[in-house]
mmCIF file with all atom_site columns, C-alpha atoms in Angstrom:
data_model
loop_
_atom_site.group_PDB
_atom_site.id
_atom_site.type_symbol
_atom_site.label_atom_id
_atom_site.label_alt_id
_atom_site.label_comp_id
_atom_site.label_asym_id
_atom_site.label_entity_id
_atom_site.label_seq_id
_atom_site.pdbx_PDB_ins_code
_atom_site.Cartn_x
_atom_site.Cartn_y
_atom_site.Cartn_z
_atom_site.occupancy
_atom_site.B_iso_or_equiv
_atom_site.pdbx_formal_charge
_atom_site.auth_seq_id
_atom_site.auth_comp_id
_atom_site.auth_asym_id
_atom_site.auth_atom_id
_atom_site.pdbx_PDB_model_num
ATOM 1   C CA . MET A 1 1   ? -96.828 43.391  6.256   1.00 0.00 ? 25  MET A CA 1
ATOM 2   C CA . LEU A 1 2   ? -93.310 41.809  6.011   1.00 0.00 ? 26  LEU A CA 1
ATOM 3   C CA . LYS A 1 3   ? -94.759 38.420  6.830   1.00 0.00 ? 27  LYS A CA 1
ATOM 4   C CA . GLY A 1 4   ? -96.106 37.995  3.269   1.00 0.00 ? 28  GLY A CA 1
ATOM 5   C CA . TYR A 1 5   ? -92.654 38.696  1.765   1.00 0.00 ? 29  TYR A CA 1
ATOM 6   C CA . LEU A 1 6   ? -90.691 36.330  3.997   1.00 0.00 ? 30  LEU A CA 1
ATOM 7   C CA . THR A 1 7   ? -92.063 33.131  2.471   1.00 0.00 ? 31  THR A CA 1
ATOM 8   C CA . PRO A 1 8   ? -90.958 33.933  -1.127  1.00 0.00 ? 32  PRO A CA 1
ATOM 9   C CA . ILE A 1 9   ? -87.582 35.229  0.096   1.00 0.00 ? 33  ILE A CA 1
ATOM 10  C CA . LEU A 1 10  ? -87.052 32.103  2.191   1.00 0.00 ? 34  LEU A CA 1
ATOM 11  C CA . ALA A 1 11  ? -88.045 29.886  -0.756  1.00 0.00 ? 35  ALA A CA 1
ATOM 12  C CA . CYS A 1 12  ? -85.572 31.697  -3.031  1.00 0.00 ? 36  CYS A CA 1
ATOM 13  C CA . ALA A 1 13  ? -82.795 31.361  -0.427  1.00 0.00 ? 37  ALA A CA 1
ATOM 14  C CA . ILE A 1 14  ? -83.455 27.609  -0.095  1.00 0.00 ? 38  ILE A CA 1
ATOM 15  C CA . ALA A 1 15  ? -83.529 27.172  -3.882  1.00 0.00 ? 39  ALA A CA 1
ATOM 16  C CA . PHE A 1 16  ? -80.251 29.118  -4.226  1.00 0.00 ? 40  PHE A CA 1
ATOM 17  C CA . ALA A 1 17  ? -78.592 26.980  -1.516  1.00 0.00 ? 41  ALA A CA 1
ATOM 18  C CA . ALA A 1 18  ? -79.779 23.805  -3.251  1.00 0.00 ? 42  ALA A CA 1
ATOM 19  C CA . MET A 1 19  ? -78.323 25.038  -6.561  1.00 0.00 ? 43  MET A CA 1
ATOM 20  C CA . LEU A 1 20  ? -74.981 25.695  -4.863  1.00 0.00 ? 44  LEU A CA 1
ATOM 21  C CA . VAL A 1 21  ? -74.921 22.177  -3.398  1.00 0.00 ? 45  VAL A CA 1
ATOM 22  C CA . LEU A 1 22  ? -75.779 20.628  -6.784  1.00 0.00 ? 46  LEU A CA 1
ATOM 23  C CA . ALA A 1 23  ? -73.163 22.730  -8.568  1.00 0.00 ? 47  ALA A CA 1
ATOM 24  C CA . HIS A 1 24  ? -70.508 21.744  -6.024  1.00 0.00 ? 48  HIS A CA 1
ATOM 25  C CA . SER A 1 25  ? -71.459 18.088  -6.452  1.00 0.00 ? 49  SER A CA 1
ATOM 26  C CA . ALA A 1 26  ? -71.211 18.345  -10.253 1.00 0.00 ? 50  ALA A CA 1
ATOM 27  C CA . PHE A 1 27  ? -67.776 20.023  -10.039 1.00 0.00 ? 51  PHE A CA 1
ATOM 28  C CA . ALA A 1 28  ? -66.554 17.413  -7.545  1.00 0.00 ? 52  ALA A CA 1
ATOM 29  C CA . LYS A 1 29  ? -67.768 14.615  -9.837  1.00 0.00 ? 53  LYS A CA 1
ATOM 30  C CA . SER A 1 30  ? -66.079 16.276  -12.816 1.00 0.00 ? 54  SER A CA 1
ATOM 31  C CA . ASP A 1 31  ? -62.810 16.517  -10.844 1.00 0.00 ? 55  ASP A CA 1
ATOM 32  C CA . ALA A 1 32  ? -63.070 12.839  -9.855  1.00 0.00 ? 56  ALA A CA 1
ATOM 33  C CA . VAL A 1 33  ? -63.642 11.798  -13.477 1.00 0.00 ? 57  VAL A CA 1
ATOM 34  C CA . SER A 1 34  ? -60.602 13.848  -14.554 1.00 0.00 ? 58  SER A CA 1
ATOM 35  C CA . ASP A 1 35  ? -58.541 12.219  -11.802 1.00 0.00 ? 59  ASP A CA 1
ATOM 36  C CA . VAL A 1 36  ? -59.623 8.736   -12.883 1.00 0.00 ? 60  VAL A CA 1
ATOM 37  C CA . LEU A 1 37  ? -58.840 9.432   -16.539 1.00 0.00 ? 61  LEU A CA 1
ATOM 38  C CA . ALA A 1 38  ? -55.391 10.737  -15.568 1.00 0.00 ? 62  ALA A CA 1
ATOM 39  C CA . TYR A 1 39  ? -54.844 7.659   -13.377 1.00 0.00 ? 63  TYR A CA 1
ATOM 40  C CA . GLU A 1 40  ? -55.792 5.353   -16.288 1.00 0.00 ? 64  GLU A CA 1
ATOM 41  C CA . ARG A 1 41  ? -53.296 7.138   -18.581 1.00 0.00 ? 65  ARG A CA 1
ATOM 42  C CA . VAL A 1 42  ? -50.506 6.874   -15.978 1.00 0.00 ? 66  VAL A CA 1
ATOM 43  C CA . THR A 1 43  ? -51.267 3.178   -15.480 1.00 0.00 ? 67  THR A CA 1
ATOM 44  C CA . CYS A 1 44  ? -51.120 2.479   -19.225 1.00 0.00 ? 68  CYS A CA 1
ATOM 45  C CA . ALA A 1 45  ? -47.788 4.312   -19.418 1.00 0.00 ? 69  ALA A CA 1
ATOM 46  C CA . ALA A 1 46  ? -46.407 2.129   -16.603 1.00 0.00 ? 70  ALA A CA 1
ATOM 47  C CA . TYR A 1 47  ? -47.426 -1.015  -18.478 1.00 0.00 ? 71  TYR A CA 1
ATOM 48  C CA . GLU A 1 48  ? -45.980 0.333   -21.734 1.00 0.00 ? 72  GLU A CA 1
ATOM 49  C CA . ARG A 1 49  ? -42.604 0.968   -20.014 1.00 0.00 ? 73  ARG A CA 1
ATOM 50  C CA . ASN A 1 50  ? -42.712 -2.415  -18.232 1.00 0.00 ? 74  ASN A CA 1
ATOM 51  C CA . ASP A 1 51  ? -42.318 -0.434  -15.005 1.00 0.00 ? 75  ASP A CA 1
ATOM 52  C CA . ALA A 1 52  ? -42.853 -3.125  -12.369 1.00 0.00 ? 76  ALA A CA 1
ATOM 53  C CA . VAL A 1 53  ? -42.413 -0.668  -9.467  1.00 0.00 ? 77  VAL A CA 1
ATOM 54  C CA . ALA A 1 54  ? -45.100 1.655   -10.822 1.00 0.00 ? 78  ALA A CA 1
ATOM 55  C CA . ILE A 1 55  ? -47.445 -1.250  -11.611 1.00 0.00 ? 79  ILE A CA 1
ATOM 56  C CA . ASP A 1 56  ? -46.997 -2.470  -8.028  1.00 0.00 ? 80  ASP A CA 1
ATOM 57  C CA . SER A 1 57  ? -48.074 0.916   -6.651  1.00 0.00 ? 81  SER A CA 1
ATOM 58  C CA . LEU A 1 58  ? -50.909 1.543   -9.132  1.00 0.00 ? 82  LEU A CA 1
ATOM 59  C CA . VAL A 1 59  ? -52.616 -1.861  -8.954  1.00 0.00 ? 83  VAL A CA 1
ATOM 60  C CA . ALA A 1 60  ? -54.368 -3.201  -5.838  1.00 0.00 ? 84  ALA A CA 1
ATOM 61  C CA . ASP A 1 61  ? -52.997 -6.350  -4.218  1.00 0.00 ? 85  ASP A CA 1
ATOM 62  C CA . GLY A 1 62  ? -56.114 -8.406  -4.960  1.00 0.00 ? 86  GLY A CA 1
ATOM 63  C CA . TYR A 1 63  ? -56.368 -7.273  -8.598  1.00 0.00 ? 87  TYR A CA 1
ATOM 64  C CA . VAL A 1 64  ? -57.626 -9.800  -11.141 1.00 0.00 ? 88  VAL A CA 1
ATOM 65  C CA . LEU A 1 65  ? -58.066 -9.336  -14.893 1.00 0.00 ? 89  LEU A CA 1
ATOM 66  C CA . THR A 1 66  ? -60.491 -11.655 -16.674 1.00 0.00 ? 90  THR A CA 1
ATOM 67  C CA . GLU A 1 67  ? -59.360 -12.182 -20.246 1.00 0.00 ? 91  GLU A CA 1
ATOM 68  C CA . SER A 1 68  ? -61.514 -13.013 -23.285 1.00 0.00 ? 92  SER A CA 1
ATOM 69  C CA . SER A 1 69  ? -60.566 -16.671 -22.971 1.00 0.00 ? 93  SER A CA 1
ATOM 70  C CA . GLY A 1 70  ? -61.667 -16.759 -19.345 1.00 0.00 ? 94  GLY A CA 1
ATOM 71  C CA . ALA A 1 71  ? -58.073 -16.895 -18.105 1.00 0.00 ? 95  ALA A CA 1
ATOM 72  C CA . LEU A 1 72  ? -57.294 -14.854 -15.003 1.00 0.00 ? 96  LEU A CA 1
ATOM 73  C CA . THR A 1 73  ? -54.264 -12.589 -14.641 1.00 0.00 ? 97  THR A CA 1
ATOM 74  C CA . THR A 1 74  ? -53.174 -11.181 -11.265 1.00 0.00 ? 98  THR A CA 1
ATOM 75  C CA . LYS A 1 75  ? -51.060 -8.287  -10.113 1.00 0.00 ? 99  LYS A CA 1
ATOM 76  C CA . ALA A 1 76  ? -48.192 -10.719 -9.467  1.00 0.00 ? 100 ALA A CA 1
ATOM 77  C CA . ASP A 1 77  ? -48.458 -11.974 -13.074 1.00 0.00 ? 101 ASP A CA 1
ATOM 78  C CA . ASP A 1 78  ? -48.309 -8.417  -14.416 1.00 0.00 ? 102 ASP A CA 1
ATOM 79  C CA . ILE A 1 79  ? -45.290 -7.526  -12.271 1.00 0.00 ? 103 ILE A CA 1
ATOM 80  C CA . ARG A 1 80  ? -43.500 -10.727 -13.317 1.00 0.00 ? 104 ARG A CA 1
ATOM 81  C CA . ASP A 1 81  ? -44.183 -10.023 -17.010 1.00 0.00 ? 105 ASP A CA 1
ATOM 82  C CA . ALA A 1 82  ? -42.992 -6.418  -16.659 1.00 0.00 ? 106 ALA A CA 1
ATOM 83  C CA . ARG A 1 83  ? -39.748 -7.469  -14.981 1.00 0.00 ? 107 ARG A CA 1
ATOM 84  C CA . ALA A 1 84  ? -39.146 -10.135 -17.643 1.00 0.00 ? 108 ALA A CA 1
ATOM 85  C CA . GLU A 1 85  ? -40.141 -7.697  -20.406 1.00 0.00 ? 109 GLU A CA 1
ATOM 86  C CA . ALA A 1 86  ? -42.339 -10.455 -21.822 1.00 0.00 ? 110 ALA A CA 1
ATOM 87  C CA . VAL A 1 87  ? -43.454 -7.881  -24.397 1.00 0.00 ? 111 VAL A CA 1
ATOM 88  C CA . LYS A 1 88  ? -41.516 -4.792  -25.506 1.00 0.00 ? 112 LYS A CA 1
ATOM 89  C CA . PHE A 1 89  ? -44.417 -2.438  -26.035 1.00 0.00 ? 113 PHE A CA 1
ATOM 90  C CA . THR A 1 90  ? -44.514 0.267   -28.675 1.00 0.00 ? 114 THR A CA 1
ATOM 91  C CA . ALA A 1 91  ? -48.073 1.181   -27.655 1.00 0.00 ? 115 ALA A CA 1
ATOM 92  C CA . PHE A 1 92  ? -50.232 0.522   -24.631 1.00 0.00 ? 116 PHE A CA 1
ATOM 93  C CA . ARG A 1 93  ? -52.961 3.129   -24.472 1.00 0.00 ? 117 ARG A CA 1
ATOM 94  C CA . ASN A 1 94  ? -56.632 3.493   -23.696 1.00 0.00 ? 118 ASN A CA 1
ATOM 95  C CA . GLU A 1 95  ? -59.026 5.269   -26.037 1.00 0.00 ? 119 GLU A CA 1
ATOM 96  C CA . ASP A 1 96  ? -62.693 6.263   -25.971 1.00 0.00 ? 120 ASP A CA 1
ATOM 97  C CA . MET A 1 97  ? -62.814 6.058   -22.165 1.00 0.00 ? 121 MET A CA 1
ATOM 98  C CA . GLN A 1 98  ? -66.099 6.610   -20.374 1.00 0.00 ? 122 GLN A CA 1
ATOM 99  C CA . VAL A 1 99  ? -66.244 6.872   -16.586 1.00 0.00 ? 123 VAL A CA 1
ATOM 100 C CA . ARG A 1 100 ? -69.129 6.215   -14.194 1.00 0.00 ? 124 ARG A CA 1
ATOM 101 C CA . MET A 1 101 ? -68.585 7.302   -10.603 1.00 0.00 ? 125 MET A CA 1
ATOM 102 C CA . TYR A 1 102 ? -70.096 5.526   -7.596  1.00 0.00 ? 126 TYR A CA 1
ATOM 103 C CA . GLY A 1 103 ? -68.628 7.319   -4.594  1.00 0.00 ? 127 GLY A CA 1
ATOM 104 C CA . ASN A 1 104 ? -64.973 6.258   -4.343  1.00 0.00 ? 128 ASN A CA 1
ATOM 105 C CA . THR A 1 105 ? -65.401 3.677   -7.101  1.00 0.00 ? 129 THR A CA 1
ATOM 106 C CA . ALA A 1 106 ? -65.049 4.328   -10.817 1.00 0.00 ? 130 ALA A CA 1
ATOM 107 C CA . ILE A 1 107 ? -66.128 2.018   -13.617 1.00 0.00 ? 131 ILE A CA 1
ATOM 108 C CA . VAL A 1 108 ? -64.132 2.827   -16.756 1.00 0.00 ? 132 VAL A CA 1
ATOM 109 C CA . ARG A 1 109 ? -64.978 1.466   -20.198 1.00 0.00 ? 133 ARG A CA 1
ATOM 110 C CA . GLY A 1 110 ? -63.040 1.917   -23.404 1.00 0.00 ? 134 GLY A CA 1
ATOM 111 C CA . LYS A 1 111 ? -60.630 0.362   -25.863 1.00 0.00 ? 135 LYS A CA 1
ATOM 112 C CA . THR A 1 112 ? -56.985 -0.530  -25.231 1.00 0.00 ? 136 THR A CA 1
ATOM 113 C CA . ILE A 1 113 ? -54.488 -0.569  -28.082 1.00 0.00 ? 137 ILE A CA 1
ATOM 114 C CA . VAL A 1 114 ? -51.539 -2.903  -27.387 1.00 0.00 ? 138 VAL A CA 1
ATOM 115 C CA . GLN A 1 115 ? -48.625 -3.204  -29.825 1.00 0.00 ? 139 GLN A CA 1
ATOM 116 C CA . GLY A 1 116 ? -45.112 -4.515  -29.502 1.00 0.00 ? 140 GLY A CA 1
ATOM 117 C CA . THR A 1 117 ? -42.902 -7.559  -29.807 1.00 0.00 ? 141 THR A CA 1
ATOM 118 C CA . SER A 1 118 ? -42.927 -10.641 -27.574 1.00 0.00 ? 142 SER A CA 1
ATOM 119 C CA . LYS A 1 119 ? -39.708 -12.193 -26.268 1.00 0.00 ? 143 LYS A CA 1
ATOM 120 C CA . ASP A 1 120 ? -40.014 -14.911 -28.905 1.00 0.00 ? 144 ASP A CA 1
ATOM 121 C CA . GLY A 1 121 ? -40.010 -12.252 -31.644 1.00 0.00 ? 145 GLY A CA 1
ATOM 122 C CA . SER A 1 122 ? -43.697 -12.477 -32.513 1.00 0.00 ? 146 SER A CA 1
ATOM 123 C CA . LYS A 1 123 ? -45.573 -9.244  -33.121 1.00 0.00 ? 147 LYS A CA 1
ATOM 124 C CA . VAL A 1 124 ? -48.303 -8.147  -30.739 1.00 0.00 ? 148 VAL A CA 1
ATOM 125 C CA . ASP A 1 125 ? -51.096 -6.055  -32.244 1.00 0.00 ? 149 ASP A CA 1
ATOM 126 C CA . VAL A 1 126 ? -54.256 -6.282  -30.166 1.00 0.00 ? 150 VAL A CA 1
ATOM 127 C CA . ILE A 1 127 ? -57.281 -4.098  -29.539 1.00 0.00 ? 151 ILE A CA 1
ATOM 128 C CA . VAL A 1 128 ? -59.510 -4.954  -26.604 1.00 0.00 ? 152 VAL A CA 1
ATOM 129 C CA . GLN A 1 129 ? -62.725 -3.554  -25.227 1.00 0.00 ? 153 GLN A CA 1
ATOM 130 C CA . PHE A 1 130 ? -62.121 -3.162  -21.497 1.00 0.00 ? 154 PHE A CA 1
ATOM 131 C CA . THR A 1 131 ? -63.949 -2.502  -18.274 1.00 0.00 ? 155 THR A CA 1
ATOM 132 C CA . ASP A 1 132 ? -61.811 -1.432  -15.301 1.00 0.00 ? 156 ASP A CA 1
ATOM 133 C CA . THR A 1 133 ? -62.941 -1.042  -11.724 1.00 0.00 ? 157 THR A CA 1
ATOM 134 C CA . ASP A 1 134 ? -60.862 1.592   -9.943  1.00 0.00 ? 158 ASP A CA 1
ATOM 135 C CA . VAL A 1 135 ? -61.274 2.323   -6.242  1.00 0.00 ? 159 VAL A CA 1
ATOM 136 C CA . LYS A 1 136 ? -59.835 5.214   -4.259  1.00 0.00 ? 160 LYS A CA 1
ATOM 137 C CA . ILE A 1 137 ? -57.945 3.498   -1.424  1.00 0.00 ? 161 ILE A CA 1
ATOM 138 C CA . ASN A 1 138 ? -56.117 5.599   1.181   1.00 0.00 ? 162 ASN A CA 1
ATOM 139 C CA . GLY A 1 139 ? -56.462 8.649   -1.067  1.00 0.00 ? 163 GLY A CA 1
ATOM 140 C CA . ARG A 1 140 ? -55.035 6.958   -4.199  1.00 0.00 ? 164 ARG A CA 1
ATOM 141 C CA . TRP A 1 141 ? -56.770 5.394   -7.172  1.00 0.00 ? 165 TRP A CA 1
ATOM 142 C CA . GLN A 1 142 ? -56.021 1.694   -7.605  1.00 0.00 ? 166 GLN A CA 1
ATOM 143 C CA . LEU A 1 143 ? -57.097 -0.819  -10.203 1.00 0.00 ? 167 LEU A CA 1
ATOM 144 C CA . VAL A 1 144 ? -58.953 -3.621  -8.410  1.00 0.00 ? 168 VAL A CA 1
ATOM 145 C CA . ALA A 1 145 ? -60.522 -5.571  -11.285 1.00 0.00 ? 169 ALA A CA 1
ATOM 146 C CA . GLY A 1 146 ? -60.663 -5.629  -15.039 1.00 0.00 ? 170 GLY A CA 1
ATOM 147 C CA . HIS A 1 147 ? -62.204 -7.475  -17.947 1.00 0.00 ? 171 HIS A CA 1
ATOM 148 C CA . VAL A 1 148 ? -61.148 -7.451  -21.601 1.00 0.00 ? 172 VAL A CA 1
ATOM 149 C CA . SER A 1 149 ? -62.727 -8.752  -24.784 1.00 0.00 ? 173 SER A CA 1
ATOM 150 C CA . ARG A 1 150 ? -60.536 -8.905  -27.878 1.00 0.00 ? 174 ARG A CA 1
ATOM 151 C CA . LEU A 1 151 ? -61.730 -6.909  -30.846 1.00 0.00 ? 175 LEU A CA 1
ATOM 152 C CA . LYS A 1 152 ? -58.574 -7.469  -32.934 1.00 0.00 ? 176 LYS A CA 1
ATOM 153 C CA . ASN A 1 153 ? -55.927 -10.192 -32.633 1.00 0.00 ? 177 ASN A CA 1
ATOM 154 C CA . SER A 1 154 ? -52.415 -10.005 -34.008 1.00 0.00 ? 178 SER A CA 1
#
């Protein structure tokens, strides 16, 4: 007599376990997205402060940014510019960020607002559409590649 009840009970138990696994996966993905967004904000703040030490720790050694013109910028270029304070930033922030997770890799799209004054006194007022590739390396998020397209030039 119990045999007829075991199949529905077993099916419900399996369905409940599957829901728990899916819920855990969704929460883990949500946490990863939050971590990536926080990492992106910290990285922008380091650039805004011209903090070469922070940039060195936040950006992967092989990092390359492809600019609208096709020019390539490396981690070493960014550190050099930060140390030289090539631009005194009044703003360097990302907006409208969207994150796609692929395991330990995050693709982040959005807009970056960059404002300040160059060493030669010229004003910088740029908005770019960006795509960043962030990878979790040794437990830390690092920027490994980026691409920007200018939407507004100063």
